[in-house]
């Protein structure tokens, strides 16, 4: 078992670190103050290939054929961006390196991949993913949105909340019941809704305490007619697609938590070396040294669990336990390290 990065992964980490420090840092203050994702970052990332690490070369990506390596590489990108700005990193994840494009990559038709995935990897189109509703958060099977077949169209009705980037997205993978009676076993579908489709409007924007530079909105569908070719996979086969994308996204969430904690650790370490009291840097007092050691220990453990989850993702077995373990630990770790 080898825990070290390959030379390609070291190069990827250096590239994204330099990119994030140079290109993302100047955008943070305004984006956080205005609760606005700076979408101009996407074509810049696309140009240097940083949106493509999770996607196959035939669609313009640079994703390794080995799913484990591909996912670890994506964790490197998301961690390094989050080290600079958690919100912008999250915005990039939801727009391009995340759930909507995982669904298209793994289950989309060739036409859908060409139409949405290819431009998204270049940073020219923005994606979003919409499952959550007012009465369906953890209980995602309880969504009320329906998509009724009428001729060559599906007619969507319902209200979604917490859709990340839904106000700036060109396309959204939306979960809806095509047959409510069948429930998640054959009744839920994923349908792509494009910006500007009649009957689709963006509702209120949710103002958050953190991650302010990633936007979250309500979506409203009122007799929204979507062409039947926008269904992803089979009608009624949406639940496994959604769960697969969420599962993979949870590893990305862990990587972002690690990036935030890494930034906190580096800042604390620098301060402990610079700040002098009683004639020496405070880092030389054992109480401060213990704190720093604890931060570093938790950080290393979370990163290892995250990369282990990414490795498991490629092993073609049920990996929910490994993924949930990493995500829970990383979430608790980042709270502990940053306070
Ligand atoms: C910043 C942000 C971005 C988001 N982006 C998106 C997006 O792009 N697309 C999208 O579709 N959704 C998005 N979401 C929604 C997210 O997926 C939901 O918040 C999540 O599913 C939880 O739902 P909820 O907030 O309604 O909490 P609830 O489901 O109401 O849960 C509240 C509490 O109850 C606990 N709980 C619930 N059920 C159980 C249970 N069975 N056992 C034990 N405890 C339980 C939960 O752990 C939690 O502590 C986003 C949310 C946030 C905060």
Tab-separated table of N, CA, C and O and ligand atoms in Angstrom, residues 90 94 128-134 136-139 161-165 208 211 216 246, ligand 1:
chain	number	residue	atom	x	y	z
A	90	UNK	N	-16.819	25.305	-3.437
A	90	UNK	CA	-18.126	24.631	-3.472
A	90	UNK	C	-18.886	25.017	-4.742
A	90	UNK	O	-19.521	24.173	-5.383
A	94	UNK	N	-20.299	22.392	-7.541
A	94	UNK	CA	-21.684	22.198	-7.976
A	94	UNK	C	-21.880	22.566	-9.448
A	94	UNK	O	-22.736	22.022	-10.115
A	128	UNK	N	-26.196	22.378	-12.499
A	128	UNK	CA	-26.677	22.362	-11.106
A	128	UNK	C	-27.467	21.072	-10.914
A	128	UNK	O	-27.832	20.399	-11.891
A	129	UNK	N	-27.714	20.763	-9.647
A	129	UNK	CA	-28.367	19.501	-9.277
A	129	UNK	C	-29.499	19.838	-8.321
A	129	UNK	O	-29.286	20.586	-7.362
A	130	UNK	N	-30.691	19.330	-8.568
A	130	UNK	CA	-31.805	19.723	-7.708
A	130	UNK	C	-32.673	18.541	-7.315
A	130	UNK	O	-33.415	17.988	-8.132
A	131	UNK	N	-32.552	18.192	-6.034
A	131	UNK	CA	-33.342	17.108	-5.459
A	131	UNK	C	-34.183	17.647	-4.303
A	131	UNK	O	-35.392	17.420	-4.218
A	132	UNK	N	-33.549	18.427	-3.410
A	132	UNK	CA	-34.152	18.839	-2.140
A	132	UNK	C	-35.395	19.723	-2.321
A	132	UNK	O	-35.434	20.578	-3.193
A	133	UNK	N	-36.368	19.467	-1.462
A	133	UNK	CA	-37.606	20.271	-1.431
A	133	UNK	C	-37.919	20.630	0.017
A	133	UNK	O	-37.329	20.056	0.943
A	134	UNK	N	-38.874	21.532	0.214
A	134	UNK	CA	-39.178	21.935	1.594
A	134	UNK	C	-39.453	20.752	2.525
A	134	UNK	O	-39.020	20.755	3.676
A	136	UNK	N	-38.563	17.540	1.846
A	136	UNK	CA	-37.732	16.395	1.459
A	136	UNK	C	-36.262	16.798	1.450
A	136	UNK	O	-35.731	17.266	0.441
A	137	UNK	N	-35.631	16.665	2.621
A	137	UNK	CA	-34.196	16.914	2.740
A	137	UNK	C	-33.509	15.567	2.845
A	137	UNK	O	-33.266	14.891	1.834
A	138	UNK	N	-33.247	15.130	4.100
A	138	UNK	CA	-32.702	13.774	4.295
A	138	UNK	C	-33.666	12.743	3.709
A	138	UNK	O	-33.254	11.726	3.143
A	139	UNK	N	-34.953	13.028	3.839
A	139	UNK	CA	-36.001	12.114	3.348
A	139	UNK	C	-36.276	12.402	1.873
A	139	UNK	O	-37.378	12.806	1.481
A	161	UNK	N	-35.774	23.500	-3.188
A	161	UNK	CA	-35.002	24.495	-2.418
A	161	UNK	C	-33.527	24.084	-2.363
A	161	UNK	O	-33.180	22.947	-2.718
A	162	UNK	N	-32.717	25.026	-1.871
A	162	UNK	CA	-31.275	24.800	-1.668
A	162	UNK	C	-30.553	24.337	-2.928
A	162	UNK	O	-29.601	23.550	-2.837
A	163	UNK	N	-30.992	24.766	-4.100
A	163	UNK	CA	-30.283	24.340	-5.308
A	163	UNK	C	-29.049	25.231	-5.480
A	163	UNK	O	-29.168	26.440	-5.728
A	164	UNK	N	-27.884	24.625	-5.348
A	164	UNK	CA	-26.632	25.387	-5.452
A	164	UNK	C	-26.411	25.822	-6.894
A	164	UNK	O	-26.373	24.973	-7.796
A	165	UNK	N	-26.294	27.106	-7.089
A	165	UNK	CA	-26.011	27.630	-8.426
A	165	UNK	C	-27.187	27.551	-9.385
A	165	UNK	O	-27.023	27.800	-10.583
A	208	UNK	N	-26.604	32.738	3.463
A	208	UNK	CA	-25.988	31.804	4.412
A	208	UNK	C	-24.925	32.493	5.281
A	208	UNK	O	-24.398	33.538	4.929
A	211	UNK	N	-19.878	29.880	3.306
A	211	UNK	CA	-19.998	29.511	1.889
A	211	UNK	C	-20.806	30.558	1.132
A	211	UNK	O	-21.591	30.227	0.241
A	216	UNK	N	-27.318	29.679	-3.323
A	216	UNK	CA	-28.343	28.638	-3.143
A	216	UNK	C	-29.711	29.248	-3.349
A	216	UNK	O	-30.021	30.264	-2.743
A	246	UNK	N	-24.764	11.476	-5.320
A	246	UNK	CA	-24.626	12.007	-3.956
A	246	UNK	C	-23.501	11.305	-3.212
A	246	UNK	O	-22.735	11.914	-2.475
B	1	LIG	C1	-25.016	24.852	1.458
B	1	LIG	C2	-25.998	23.837	0.961
B	1	LIG	C3	-26.034	23.503	-0.374
B	1	LIG	C4	-26.954	22.584	-0.855
B	1	LIG	N1	-26.989	22.310	-2.194
B	1	LIG	C5	-27.939	21.467	-2.668
B	1	LIG	C6	-28.072	21.240	-4.080
B	1	LIG	O1	-27.329	21.774	-4.898
B	1	LIG	N2	-29.070	20.436	-4.493
B	1	LIG	C7	-29.929	19.811	-3.643
B	1	LIG	O2	-30.814	19.081	-4.098
B	1	LIG	N3	-29.827	20.004	-2.303
B	1	LIG	C8	-28.875	20.819	-1.801
B	1	LIG	N4	-28.763	21.038	-0.433
B	1	LIG	C9	-29.713	20.403	0.447
B	1	LIG	C10	-29.100	19.274	1.275
B	1	LIG	O3	-28.923	18.142	0.499
B	1	LIG	C11	-30.063	19.077	2.448
B	1	LIG	O4	-29.827	20.164	3.319
B	1	LIG	C12	-29.841	17.789	3.155
B	1	LIG	O5	-30.396	16.757	2.365
B	1	LIG	C13	-30.499	17.777	4.528
B	1	LIG	O6	-31.819	18.151	4.456
B	1	LIG	P1	-32.447	19.244	5.425
B	1	LIG	O7	-31.549	20.425	5.422
B	1	LIG	O8	-33.854	19.423	5.009
B	1	LIG	O9	-32.358	18.609	6.876
B	1	LIG	P2	-33.376	17.570	7.538
B	1	LIG	O10	-33.551	16.399	6.643
B	1	LIG	O11	-34.584	18.295	7.997
B	1	LIG	O12	-32.528	17.136	8.789
B	1	LIG	C14	-32.433	17.931	9.967
B	1	LIG	C15	-31.676	17.175	11.008
B	1	LIG	O13	-32.317	15.920	11.297
B	1	LIG	C16	-31.419	14.841	11.135
B	1	LIG	N5	-32.096	13.680	10.550
B	1	LIG	C17	-32.932	13.671	9.501
B	1	LIG	N6	-33.335	12.414	9.249
B	1	LIG	C18	-32.720	11.619	10.150
B	1	LIG	C19	-32.717	10.226	10.394
B	1	LIG	N7	-33.437	9.375	9.654
B	1	LIG	N8	-31.956	9.763	11.395
B	1	LIG	C20	-31.240	10.601	12.155
B	1	LIG	N9	-31.176	11.937	11.973
B	1	LIG	C21	-31.917	12.436	10.989
B	1	LIG	C22	-30.366	15.358	10.160
B	1	LIG	O14	-29.122	14.694	10.308
B	1	LIG	C23	-30.252	16.812	10.594
B	1	LIG	O15	-29.393	16.944	11.702
B	1	LIG	C24	-27.851	21.958	0.052
B	1	LIG	C25	-27.799	22.278	1.404
B	1	LIG	C26	-26.905	23.212	1.873
B	1	LIG	C27	-26.893	23.534	3.344
